[in-house]
Tab-separated table of C-alpha atoms and ligand atoms in Angstrom:
chain	number	residue	atom	x	y	z
A	851	MET	CA	1.595	16.048	10.499
A	852	ALA	CA	0.172	12.122	10.401
A	853	GLY	CA	-0.360	9.086	8.938
A	854	TRP	CA	-2.888	8.251	6.579
A	855	GLY	CA	-5.100	6.581	9.046
A	856	ASN	CA	-4.456	9.949	11.336
A	857	PHE	CA	-4.672	7.059	14.130
A	858	ARG	CA	-1.002	8.359	15.368
A	859	ASN	CA	0.655	12.049	14.412
A	860	CYS	CA	3.175	14.065	15.447
A	861	PHE	CA	4.964	17.945	15.726
A	862	GLY	CA	8.064	17.067	14.351
A	863	THR	CA	10.520	19.643	12.541
A	864	VAL	CA	9.809	19.339	8.602
A	865	PHE	CA	12.665	19.947	6.045
A	866	TYR	CA	11.700	20.780	1.890
A	867	PRO	CA	14.964	19.560	0.437
A	868	GLU	CA	15.588	21.187	-3.122
A	869	THR	CA	18.708	19.057	-3.950
A	870	ALA	CA	20.446	15.665	-3.095
A	871	GLN	CA	22.768	17.877	-1.528
A	872	ASP	CA	20.364	20.041	0.378
A	873	VAL	CA	19.853	16.089	2.251
A	874	GLN	CA	23.281	15.862	2.388
A	875	LYS	CA	23.775	18.924	4.930
A	876	ILE	CA	19.925	17.207	6.939
A	877	VAL	CA	21.519	14.718	7.470
A	878	ARG	CA	24.593	15.331	8.386
A	879	GLU	CA	23.140	17.298	11.344
A	880	PRO	CA	22.588	15.954	14.415
A	881	GLY	CA	19.847	13.981	15.695
A	882	ALA	CA	17.958	11.304	13.869
A	883	CYS	CA	14.938	11.972	10.567
A	884	ILE	CA	13.223	10.137	8.683
A	885	ALA	CA	12.178	10.699	4.924
A	886	PHE	CA	8.395	11.292	4.919
A	887	GLY	CA	6.964	10.689	1.222
A	888	ASN	CA	3.454	11.263	0.311
A	889	GLY	CA	1.438	10.207	3.867
A	890	ARG	CA	-0.548	7.411	2.469
A	891	SER	CA	1.469	4.924	5.229
A	892	TYR	CA	-1.732	4.189	7.809
A	893	GLY	CA	0.298	4.048	10.994
A	894	ASP	CA	3.833	5.555	12.666
A	895	SER	CA	6.146	4.855	9.848
A	896	ALA	CA	6.887	8.348	8.580
A	897	LEU	CA	6.474	10.828	11.053
A	898	GLY	CA	9.675	11.542	13.361
A	899	GLU	CA	11.278	14.581	15.466
A	900	ARG	CA	12.802	15.543	12.090
A	901	ILE	CA	10.901	14.551	8.870
A	902	VAL	CA	12.660	14.970	5.523
A	903	TYR	CA	9.840	16.099	2.609
A	904	THR	CA	10.951	14.220	-0.432
A	905	ARG	CA	8.427	15.678	-2.683
A	906	SER	CA	10.452	19.522	-2.658
A	907	LEU	CA	13.432	17.309	-4.438
A	908	PRO	CA	13.083	17.761	-8.281
A	909	PRO	CA	11.563	15.701	-10.382
A	910	VAL	CA	15.080	14.058	-12.793
A	911	PHE	CA	12.287	12.571	-15.040
A	912	ASN	CA	13.571	10.951	-17.908
A	913	PHE	CA	12.035	8.092	-19.463
A	914	ASP	CA	13.494	6.390	-22.359
A	915	ALA	CA	10.510	4.894	-24.235
A	916	GLU	CA	12.031	2.248	-26.215
A	917	THR	CA	13.371	0.293	-23.745
A	918	GLY	CA	11.080	1.516	-20.641
A	919	VAL	CA	13.360	2.031	-17.928
A	920	LEU	CA	12.353	4.874	-15.635
A	921	ARG	CA	14.463	7.396	-14.228
A	922	CYS	CA	12.757	9.978	-11.351
A	923	GLY	CA	13.191	12.079	-7.874
A	924	ALA	CA	11.866	9.979	-5.311
A	925	GLY	CA	10.318	12.141	-4.489
A	926	VAL	CA	7.486	11.852	-7.806
A	927	LEU	CA	4.263	10.488	-6.902
A	928	PHE	CA	2.666	7.151	-9.033
A	929	ALA	CA	0.044	9.636	-10.309
A	930	ASP	CA	2.441	11.651	-12.464
A	931	ILE	CA	4.249	9.082	-13.996
A	932	LEU	CA	1.367	7.078	-15.490
A	933	ALA	CA	-0.040	10.866	-16.603
A	934	LYS	CA	2.891	10.384	-18.252
A	935	VAL	CA	3.681	6.905	-20.037
A	936	ILE	CA	0.220	6.190	-20.053
A	937	PRO	CA	-0.599	7.642	-23.863
A	938	LEU	CA	3.686	6.027	-24.811
A	939	ARG	CA	1.408	2.687	-24.182
A	940	TRP	CA	3.723	1.593	-21.184
A	941	MET	CA	2.970	1.712	-17.265
A	942	LEU	CA	4.510	0.967	-13.562
A	943	PRO	CA	4.351	-2.750	-13.335
A	944	VAL	CA	3.066	-2.846	-9.858
A	945	LEU	CA	-0.180	-0.715	-8.662
A	946	PRO	CA	-0.661	-0.179	-5.043
A	947	GLY	CA	-4.203	0.464	-4.100
A	948	THR	CA	-3.616	3.571	-4.887
A	949	ARG	CA	-1.538	5.974	-7.127
A	950	TYR	CA	-0.309	8.752	-4.948
A	951	ILE	CA	2.139	7.486	-2.805
A	952	THR	CA	5.654	8.047	-3.959
A	953	VAL	CA	8.869	6.329	-5.730
A	954	GLY	CA	10.659	6.446	-2.978
A	955	GLY	CA	7.713	5.056	0.048
A	956	ALA	CA	6.861	2.923	-2.816
A	957	ILE	CA	10.585	1.483	-2.363
A	958	ALA	CA	10.262	1.786	1.245
A	959	ALA	CA	8.216	-0.182	1.440
A	960	ASN	CA	8.639	-2.633	-1.627
A	961	VAL	CA	4.995	-2.082	-2.408
A	962	HIS	CA	2.504	-5.010	-4.229
A	963	GLY	CA	-0.386	-4.741	-6.583
A	964	LYS	CA	-2.403	-6.684	-7.288
A	965	ASN	CA	-1.170	-9.444	-10.687
A	966	GLN	CA	-1.373	-12.944	-10.724
A	967	ARG	CA	0.979	-14.540	-13.591
A	968	THR	CA	3.774	-11.747	-13.257
A	969	PRO	CA	6.511	-10.821	-10.157
A	970	ASN	CA	4.115	-8.180	-7.264
A	971	LEU	CA	6.900	-6.682	-5.669
A	972	LEU	CA	8.185	-3.674	-7.012
A	973	SER	CA	11.960	-5.192	-6.317
A	974	HIS	CA	11.993	-7.327	-9.025
A	975	TYR	CA	11.599	-4.383	-11.091
A	976	LEU	CA	13.670	-1.918	-9.785
A	977	LEU	CA	16.767	-1.095	-11.074
A	978	ASP	CA	19.152	0.932	-8.916
A	979	PHE	CA	18.901	3.948	-6.412
A	980	GLN	CA	20.667	6.751	-4.987
A	981	LEU	CA	20.826	6.555	-1.544
A	982	VAL	CA	21.658	8.678	0.945
A	983	THR	CA	23.220	6.925	4.101
A	984	GLU	CA	24.180	8.101	7.566
A	985	THR	CA	27.280	9.449	7.672
A	986	GLY	CA	25.850	11.941	4.843
A	987	ASP	CA	27.413	9.990	1.790
A	988	VAL	CA	25.532	9.353	-1.250
A	989	GLN	CA	25.258	5.661	-2.752
A	990	ARG	CA	24.106	4.384	-5.982
A	991	CYS	CA	22.926	1.141	-4.672
A	992	SER	CA	21.572	-1.708	-7.273
A	993	ARG	CA	21.896	-5.651	-7.433
A	994	THR	CA	25.383	-5.427	-7.856
A	995	GLN	CA	27.123	-1.831	-6.704
A	996	HIS	CA	26.007	-2.038	-2.067
A	997	PRO	CA	24.297	-5.212	-2.659
A	998	ALA	CA	23.471	-5.491	1.771
A	999	VAL	CA	22.564	-1.504	1.592
A	1000	PHE	CA	19.993	-2.290	-1.567
A	1001	TRP	CA	18.177	-5.246	0.241
A	1002	ASN	CA	17.778	-3.279	3.422
A	1003	THR	CA	16.319	-1.097	2.468
A	1004	ILE	CA	14.074	-2.288	-0.152
A	1005	GLY	CA	11.308	-2.394	2.862
A	1006	GLY	CA	13.140	-0.928	5.236
A	1007	MET	CA	11.013	1.574	5.806
A	1008	GLY	CA	13.773	4.419	5.667
A	1009	ARG	CA	15.503	3.147	7.999
A	1010	THR	CA	18.576	2.834	5.961
A	1011	GLY	CA	18.638	6.084	4.802
A	1012	ILE	CA	17.271	8.155	1.936
A	1013	ILE	CA	15.955	7.416	-1.484
A	1014	THR	CA	16.930	10.706	-3.983
A	1015	GLU	CA	16.547	8.926	-6.755
A	1016	ALA	CA	15.566	5.456	-8.757
A	1017	ARG	CA	15.374	3.847	-11.218
A	1018	LEU	CA	12.401	1.266	-13.087
A	1019	GLN	CA	11.864	-1.163	-15.215
A	1020	LEU	CA	8.235	-0.001	-16.537
A	1021	VAL	CA	6.322	-2.937	-18.898
A	1022	PRO	CA	4.290	-2.439	-22.448
A	1023	LEU	CA	0.653	-1.222	-21.946
A	1024	PRO	CA	-2.130	-3.617	-24.214
A	1025	SER	CA	-4.954	-1.099	-23.411
A	1026	GLU	CA	-6.654	1.676	-20.595
A	1027	TRP	CA	-9.085	-0.923	-20.323
A	1028	LEU	CA	-9.449	-4.254	-18.908
A	1029	GLU	CA	-11.814	-6.913	-18.731
A	1030	GLN	CA	-13.353	-6.958	-15.227
A	1031	ARG	CA	-14.876	-11.163	-14.466
A	1032	THR	CA	-16.095	-10.926	-10.214
A	1033	GLU	CA	-17.196	-14.030	-9.491
A	1034	LEU	CA	-19.602	-14.971	-5.802
A	1035	ALA	CA	-18.169	-16.752	-2.887
A	1036	ALA	CA	-20.436	-18.732	-0.443
A	1037	ASP	CA	-17.951	-17.269	2.838
A	1038	LEU	CA	-14.202	-16.652	3.227
A	1039	ALA	CA	-12.496	-20.457	2.306
A	1040	GLU	CA	-14.695	-20.209	-0.898
A	1041	VAL	CA	-13.225	-16.415	-1.380
A	1042	LEU	CA	-9.801	-17.925	-1.202
A	1043	THR	CA	-9.875	-20.987	-3.294
A	1044	THR	CA	-11.567	-18.724	-6.252
A	1045	LEU	CA	-8.463	-16.744	-5.859
A	1046	ALA	CA	-5.774	-20.144	-5.957
A	1047	ASN	CA	-7.612	-21.938	-8.441
A	1048	ASN	CA	-7.919	-19.242	-10.868
A	1049	SER	CA	-4.756	-18.946	-12.916
A	1050	THR	CA	-5.012	-17.172	-16.289
A	1051	ALA	CA	-6.507	-13.854	-14.551
A	1052	GLU	CA	-3.716	-10.900	-15.144
A	1053	PHE	CA	-4.736	-9.410	-11.169
A	1054	ALA	CA	-7.453	-10.518	-8.965
A	1055	VAL	CA	-8.266	-9.038	-5.385
A	1056	ALA	CA	-10.829	-9.972	-3.082
A	1057	TRP	CA	-13.167	-8.670	-0.723
A	1058	LEU	CA	-15.342	-9.609	2.015
A	1059	HIS	CA	-18.512	-8.798	3.090
A	1060	PRO	CA	-17.571	-8.075	6.889
A	1061	THR	CA	-20.574	-9.301	8.803
A	1062	ARG	CA	-21.955	-11.967	6.570
A	1063	ARG	CA	-18.466	-13.470	5.219
A	1064	THR	CA	-19.783	-13.747	1.852
A	1065	GLY	CA	-17.173	-12.412	-0.727
A	1066	ARG	CA	-16.431	-11.235	-4.759
A	1067	VAL	CA	-13.407	-11.975	-6.501
A	1068	PHE	CA	-12.582	-9.717	-8.853
A	1069	PHE	CA	-10.372	-10.957	-12.242
A	1070	ALA	CA	-8.868	-8.651	-14.708
A	1071	GLN	CA	-6.763	-8.887	-17.672
A	1072	PHE	CA	-6.300	-5.949	-20.632
A	1073	THR	CA	-8.642	-6.236	-23.163
A	1074	THR	CA	-6.894	-7.191	-25.920
A	1075	ASP	CA	-9.094	-5.543	-29.065
A	1076	ALA	CA	-7.813	-2.534	-30.229
A	1077	SER	CA	-10.766	-0.350	-28.554
A	1078	PRO	CA	-9.385	3.025	-29.684
A	1079	THR	CA	-11.724	4.603	-27.168
A	1080	ARG	CA	-9.601	6.221	-23.917
A	1081	PRO	CA	-11.431	6.708	-20.795
A	1082	ARG	CA	-12.622	9.708	-19.778
A	1083	THR	CA	-11.036	11.228	-17.549
A	1084	THR	CA	-13.500	11.685	-14.525
A	1085	ARG	CA	-12.520	14.993	-11.318
A	1086	PRO	CA	-12.472	13.388	-7.762
A	1087	LEU	CA	-14.249	14.670	-5.279
A	1088	ASN	CA	-12.680	16.196	-2.241
A	1089	ILE	CA	-13.538	15.168	1.485
A	1090	PRO	CA	-12.183	18.563	2.688
A	1091	PHE	CA	-12.970	18.342	6.388
A	1092	PHE	CA	-12.895	16.117	8.920
A	1093	ALA	CA	-16.237	13.987	8.971
A	1094	PRO	CA	-17.605	13.922	12.894
A	1095	ASN	CA	-16.544	10.889	14.734
A	1096	ALA	CA	-20.516	9.140	14.571
A	1097	LEU	CA	-20.742	9.192	10.385
A	1098	LEU	CA	-18.959	6.067	9.677
A	1099	ASN	CA	-20.394	3.408	12.631
A	1100	ARG	CA	-21.806	-0.355	12.798
A	1101	HIS	CA	-25.091	1.291	11.128
A	1102	THR	CA	-24.333	3.405	7.964
A	1103	MET	CA	-21.633	0.757	7.114
A	1104	ARG	CA	-23.941	-1.779	7.301
A	1105	TRP	CA	-26.000	-0.261	4.136
A	1106	TYR	CA	-22.347	0.362	2.390
A	1107	HIS	CA	-22.111	-3.245	2.883
A	1108	HIS	CA	-25.527	-4.141	1.470
A	1109	TRP	CA	-25.517	-1.772	-1.584
A	1110	TYR	CA	-21.607	-2.409	-2.047
A	1111	ALA	CA	-22.373	-6.361	-2.222
A	1112	TRP	CA	-25.067	-5.044	-4.588
A	1113	LYS	CA	-23.349	-3.489	-6.635
A	1114	ASN	CA	-21.135	-5.118	-7.292
A	1115	ARG	CA	-23.428	-8.405	-9.041
A	1116	PRO	CA	-21.040	-11.487	-10.337
A	1117	GLY	CA	-20.732	-11.012	-14.278
A	1118	VAL	CA	-18.621	-9.465	-16.949
A	1119	ARG	CA	-17.447	-5.323	-17.688
A	1120	ARG	CA	-15.360	-3.965	-19.110
A	1121	VAL	CA	-13.644	-0.895	-16.856
A	1122	PRO	CA	-11.315	1.775	-16.705
A	1123	LEU	CA	-7.556	1.217	-16.358
A	1124	GLU	CA	-7.923	3.412	-13.583
A	1125	GLN	CA	-10.943	2.046	-11.919
A	1126	TYR	CA	-9.788	-1.440	-11.202
A	1127	PHE	CA	-6.408	-0.605	-10.392
A	1128	PHE	CA	-7.545	2.478	-7.964
A	1129	PRO	CA	-10.848	2.308	-6.877
A	1130	LEU	CA	-10.501	4.992	-3.610
A	1131	ASP	CA	-8.674	7.845	-5.584
A	1132	GLY	CA	-12.118	8.905	-6.658
A	1133	LEU	CA	-12.423	10.413	-3.740
A	1134	LEU	CA	-9.328	12.311	-2.085
A	1135	ASN	CA	-9.206	12.750	1.587
A	1136	TRP	CA	-11.328	10.168	2.214
A	1137	ASN	CA	-9.606	9.015	4.831
A	1138	ARG	CA	-11.240	12.619	6.344
A	1139	LEU	CA	-14.932	10.495	6.568
A	1140	TYR	CA	-13.289	8.220	10.205
A	1141	GLY	CA	-13.298	11.753	12.250
A	1142	ARG	CA	-10.389	13.114	13.471
A	1143	ARG	CA	-10.225	10.087	15.990
A	1144	GLY	CA	-8.996	8.152	12.793
A	1145	PHE	CA	-8.980	5.199	12.015
A	1146	VAL	CA	-6.127	1.485	11.402
A	1147	GLN	CA	-5.702	-1.079	8.918
A	1148	TYR	CA	-4.423	-4.347	9.802
A	1149	GLN	CA	-3.265	-5.628	7.436
A	1150	ALA	CA	-1.543	-9.550	7.874
A	1151	CYS	CA	-0.237	-12.459	4.944
A	1152	PHE	CA	-0.993	-15.766	6.458
A	1153	PRO	CA	1.264	-19.171	4.819
A	1154	ARG	CA	-0.851	-20.979	2.202
A	1155	ALA	CA	-2.186	-23.281	4.526
A	1156	GLN	CA	-2.809	-21.522	6.885
A	1157	ALA	CA	-4.972	-18.804	5.288
A	1158	LEU	CA	-8.365	-20.239	5.891
A	1159	ALA	CA	-7.666	-20.173	9.845
A	1160	GLY	CA	-5.543	-17.374	10.323
A	1161	GLY	CA	-8.284	-15.221	8.305
A	1162	ALA	CA	-11.680	-16.307	10.165
A	1163	VAL	CA	-10.030	-16.639	13.531
A	1164	LEU	CA	-8.570	-12.654	12.841
A	1165	LEU	CA	-11.976	-12.113	12.198
A	1166	ASP	CA	-13.764	-13.793	15.347
A	1167	THR	CA	-11.213	-12.466	17.171
A	1168	LEU	CA	-13.104	-8.813	16.138
A	1169	ASP	CA	-16.383	-10.348	16.424
A	1170	LYS	CA	-15.282	-11.284	20.343
A	1171	HIS	CA	-14.138	-7.581	20.689
A	1172	GLY	CA	-17.429	-6.185	19.406
A	1173	LEU	CA	-16.221	-4.126	16.876
A	1174	MET	CA	-17.913	-4.827	13.267
A	1175	PRO	CA	-14.794	-4.375	10.649
A	1176	PHE	CA	-15.481	-1.100	7.558
A	1177	LEU	CA	-13.737	-2.783	5.094
A	1178	VAL	CA	-12.000	-6.261	4.185
A	1179	VAL	CA	-10.083	-7.226	1.334
A	1180	LEU	CA	-8.004	-10.300	0.459
A	1181	LYS	CA	-4.795	-11.280	-2.091
A	1182	GLN	CA	-3.491	-13.726	-2.972
A	1183	HIS	CA	0.800	-13.512	-3.112
A	1184	HIS	CA	3.810	-15.639	-4.443
A	1185	ALA	CA	6.893	-16.658	-3.043
A	1186	PRO	CA	9.602	-12.936	-3.183
A	1187	GLU	CA	12.290	-13.688	-4.297
A	1188	PRO	CA	14.979	-15.048	-1.733
A	1189	GLU	CA	17.373	-11.523	-1.581
A	1190	LEU	CA	14.573	-9.712	0.416
A	1191	VAL	CA	15.644	-9.063	3.323
A	1192	HIS	CA	12.321	-7.314	5.046
A	1193	GLY	CA	8.638	-8.061	4.132
A	1194	PHE	CA	5.215	-8.785	5.091
A	1195	VAL	CA	4.408	-11.231	1.649
A	1196	GLN	CA	4.675	-14.647	1.712
A	1197	ASP	CA	3.560	-17.726	-0.684
A	1198	GLY	CA	-0.604	-17.195	0.758
A	1199	PHE	CA	-2.664	-14.428	1.000
A	1200	SER	CA	-2.899	-11.554	2.798
A	1201	LEU	CA	-6.021	-10.047	4.311
A	1202	ALA	CA	-6.476	-5.805	4.792
A	1203	ILE	CA	-9.198	-4.864	7.769
A	1204	ASP	CA	-9.920	-1.541	8.353
A	1205	LEU	CA	-11.076	-0.640	11.868
A	1206	LYS	CA	-12.039	2.597	13.758
A	1207	PRO	CA	-10.156	1.863	16.599
A	1208	PRO	CA	-12.344	1.510	19.880
A	1209	ARG	CA	-10.349	2.079	23.711
A	1210	ASN	CA	-9.597	-0.910	24.590
A	1211	TRP	CA	-7.672	-0.943	21.075
A	1212	PRO	CA	-4.190	-2.178	23.021
A	1213	GLN	CA	-5.867	-5.293	24.709
A	1214	ILE	CA	-7.464	-5.381	20.817
A	1215	ILE	CA	-4.435	-5.393	19.438
A	1216	GLN	CA	-2.678	-7.711	21.381
A	1217	ASP	CA	-5.026	-10.177	20.276
A	1218	LEU	CA	-5.360	-10.523	16.761
A	1219	ASP	CA	-1.080	-9.577	16.788
A	1220	ALA	CA	-0.973	-13.671	18.925
A	1221	VAL	CA	-3.082	-14.756	16.233
A	1222	THR	CA	-0.555	-13.380	13.268
A	1223	ALA	CA	1.924	-14.961	14.508
A	1224	GLN	CA	-0.552	-18.219	15.560
A	1225	PHE	CA	-0.775	-18.963	12.683
A	1226	GLY	CA	2.603	-17.851	10.680
A	1227	GLY	CA	1.510	-14.796	9.194
A	1228	LYS	CA	3.033	-11.490	9.162
A	1229	ILE	CA	1.940	-7.346	9.111
A	1230	TYR	CA	2.105	-4.874	6.502
A	1231	ALA	CA	4.404	-2.544	7.608
A	1232	VAL	CA	3.068	0.365	6.503
A	1233	LYS	CA	-0.245	-0.044	7.672
A	1234	ASP	CA	1.251	-0.770	11.504
A	1235	ALA	CA	0.429	1.924	13.646
A	1236	SER	CA	0.410	0.110	16.502
A	1237	SER	CA	1.107	-3.664	16.520
A	1238	SER	CA	4.543	-5.666	18.237
A	1239	PRO	CA	7.904	-5.760	16.608
A	1240	GLY	CA	8.294	-9.435	16.834
A	1241	VAL	CA	4.977	-10.042	13.978
A	1242	ILE	CA	5.876	-6.968	11.834
A	1243	GLY	CA	7.517	-7.451	8.472
A	1244	LEU	CA	11.067	-5.995	8.897
A	1245	ARG	CA	13.872	-6.494	9.995
A	1246	HIS	CA	14.781	-4.212	12.826
A	1247	GLU	CA	18.141	-5.984	13.777
A	1248	ARG	CA	19.269	-5.650	10.161
A	1249	LEU	CA	18.472	-1.918	10.522
A	1250	LEU	CA	21.462	-1.139	12.521
A	1251	GLY	CA	22.231	2.326	13.252
A	1252	THR	CA	20.136	5.363	14.744
A	1253	LYS	CA	19.997	7.910	12.021
A	1254	PHE	CA	17.121	7.129	10.606
A	1255	ALA	CA	14.411	6.863	13.338
A	1256	SER	CA	10.495	7.123	12.986
A	1257	MET	CA	8.077	7.005	15.797
A	1258	GLN	CA	7.467	3.488	14.841
A	1259	THR	CA	10.746	3.486	15.840
A	1260	GLY	CA	10.412	4.534	18.790
A	1261	ARG	CA	7.319	2.555	20.007
A	1262	TYR	CA	9.224	-0.748	19.249
A	1263	LYS	CA	11.943	0.277	21.819
A	1264	ARG	CA	9.261	0.859	24.339
B	1308	FAD	C1	-5.682	3.645	-0.247
B	1308	FAD	C2	-4.164	3.156	0.003
B	1308	FAD	C3	-4.788	1.630	-0.731
B	1308	FAD	C4	-3.004	1.471	-1.024
B	1308	FAD	N1	-3.273	-0.442	-1.414
B	1308	FAD	C5	-1.496	-0.971	-1.298
B	1308	FAD	C6	-0.995	-2.150	-2.264
B	1308	FAD	O1	-2.374	-2.427	-2.399
B	1308	FAD	N2	-0.281	-2.265	-1.646
B	1308	FAD	C7	0.808	-1.418	-1.001
B	1308	FAD	O2	1.473	-2.234	-1.554
B	1308	FAD	N3	0.852	-0.557	-0.699
B	1308	FAD	C8	-0.654	-0.080	-0.505
B	1308	FAD	N4	-0.483	1.231	0.301
B	1308	FAD	C9	0.188	1.892	0.779
B	1308	FAD	C10	1.528	2.539	0.171
B	1308	FAD	O3	1.576	2.211	-1.269
B	1308	FAD	C11	2.589	3.474	0.727
B	1308	FAD	O4	2.427	3.086	2.554
B	1308	FAD	C12	3.644	3.423	0.711
B	1308	FAD	O5	4.634	3.399	1.252
B	1308	FAD	C13	2.883	4.813	0.547
B	1308	FAD	O6	4.363	5.971	-0.281
B	1308	FAD	P1	4.197	7.101	0.151
B	1308	FAD	O7	4.670	8.170	-0.224
B	1308	FAD	O8	2.804	8.079	0.847
B	1308	FAD	O9	5.121	7.482	1.717
B	1308	FAD	P2	5.037	7.488	3.159
B	1308	FAD	O10	3.864	7.493	3.869
B	1308	FAD	O11	5.449	9.020	3.425
B	1308	FAD	O12	6.492	6.520	4.174
B	1308	FAD	C14	6.000	5.125	3.970
B	1308	FAD	C15	7.599	5.054	3.909
B	1308	FAD	O13	8.563	5.435	3.181
B	1308	FAD	C16	9.541	5.942	4.072
B	1308	FAD	N5	10.343	6.812	2.921
B	1308	FAD	C17	8.758	7.528	2.045
B	1308	FAD	N6	10.455	8.063	1.388
B	1308	FAD	C18	10.941	7.545	1.396
B	1308	FAD	C19	12.331	8.447	0.932
B	1308	FAD	N7	13.058	8.528	-0.141
B	1308	FAD	N8	14.032	6.930	1.123
B	1308	FAD	C20	13.748	6.790	2.149
B	1308	FAD	N9	12.415	6.129	2.623
B	1308	FAD	C21	11.123	6.996	2.194
B	1308	FAD	C22	9.160	6.203	5.006
B	1308	FAD	O14	9.843	6.946	5.727
B	1308	FAD	C23	7.678	5.435	5.450
B	1308	FAD	O15	8.653	5.061	6.505
B	1308	FAD	C24	-1.836	1.602	-0.444
B	1308	FAD	C25	-2.143	2.890	0.615
B	1308	FAD	C26	-3.024	3.779	0.702
B	1308	FAD	C27	-4.140	4.995	1.066
């Protein structure tokens, strides 16, 4: 088994529970275990010696089209939920960059989307969930029932137990089309001010040219005209095997970045929902393009006042090590709910940087973590493959117990 980055892998025993009772039995057996959703976390947070594959759990799909409340199994994919609720004019309130994640994995990470005017963390829309705890008991957790377990599980990376089902509040879907406005930004500072100064767009995300450091900011809102046509669904292409390690290198990527900047010229255009929210889902298994040695994503969120300096020094640190990022994506975040225990999101900006780790990666990651700490940043735990515990947005001291442990947990103990 491997994380999405294929940078970490393991030979664990995999269990395929078909009911919550099966999960209870697995948990009660000796030894630690960890839930595995759809493996879209980049690092080793879902890997371990005993892996509980949650997609085999029953889907229990129950949607109330009057209230927008969805009850479903933890192994159900966002893609399957969207396929069912979009025709009913509802959608998930928070959409990360891929729809191939499970509900359980989304809660364990407390995923964020591109929302600017509405709360951007899944926790805000989570009503309750059912959890198999370390004693093997089933607990329903919400803001009022076992609230401490509820808040510790959200963003807790599977370390409090295995979620078997959940209830989420969905939101009405105005249209399947978005009006996307692309703006140019001369540099990192302008990317951040462009994001911060726009208070009207519903959604926003930015891309930075990794070498030129010029940017594109993509704002979007749902179209309001009663557009009758549904976007055409296109079959995603599949990358069937790992590409040679050398395929993505600084030369091929330089061409790609120039092409991407040229393709995304400033202006307004209408795009299907899927294209705006899930641009990478058009290519299944795109992670194989990085080759067998894999890649990492370093995603840090800095407080507003420190984001420019923190982001610039992070990129300079990579330059200093002669490393060219393959992708740099930025988002603006607002202050999260105060009850949240874990998480990397704070009022500020996040940078996500895709990289092919070279041989001296341990030294580089130490330097990157030092910059993140210096500028008050935190790392997103699902992207972590090698960071030091101090900078991860996960409060280990609040996750007592040893029943649920991953390779990530093991790394922190060393
Ligand atoms: C292309 C791409 C784009 C992405 N964009 C975003 C983004 O914009 N925003 C964002 O927030 N994230 C983003 N992500 C990260 C992704 O949303 C998270 O990693 C998510 O947790 C993956 O869900 P999964 O079902 O694959 O979980 P896995 O990767 O299998 O597991 C992730 C964590 O959740 C735990 N877990 C899984 N299921 C359960 C369960 N039933 N009970 C308890 N714990 C469980 C695992 O133990 C592990 O710690 C992106 C990932 C990719 C590949």
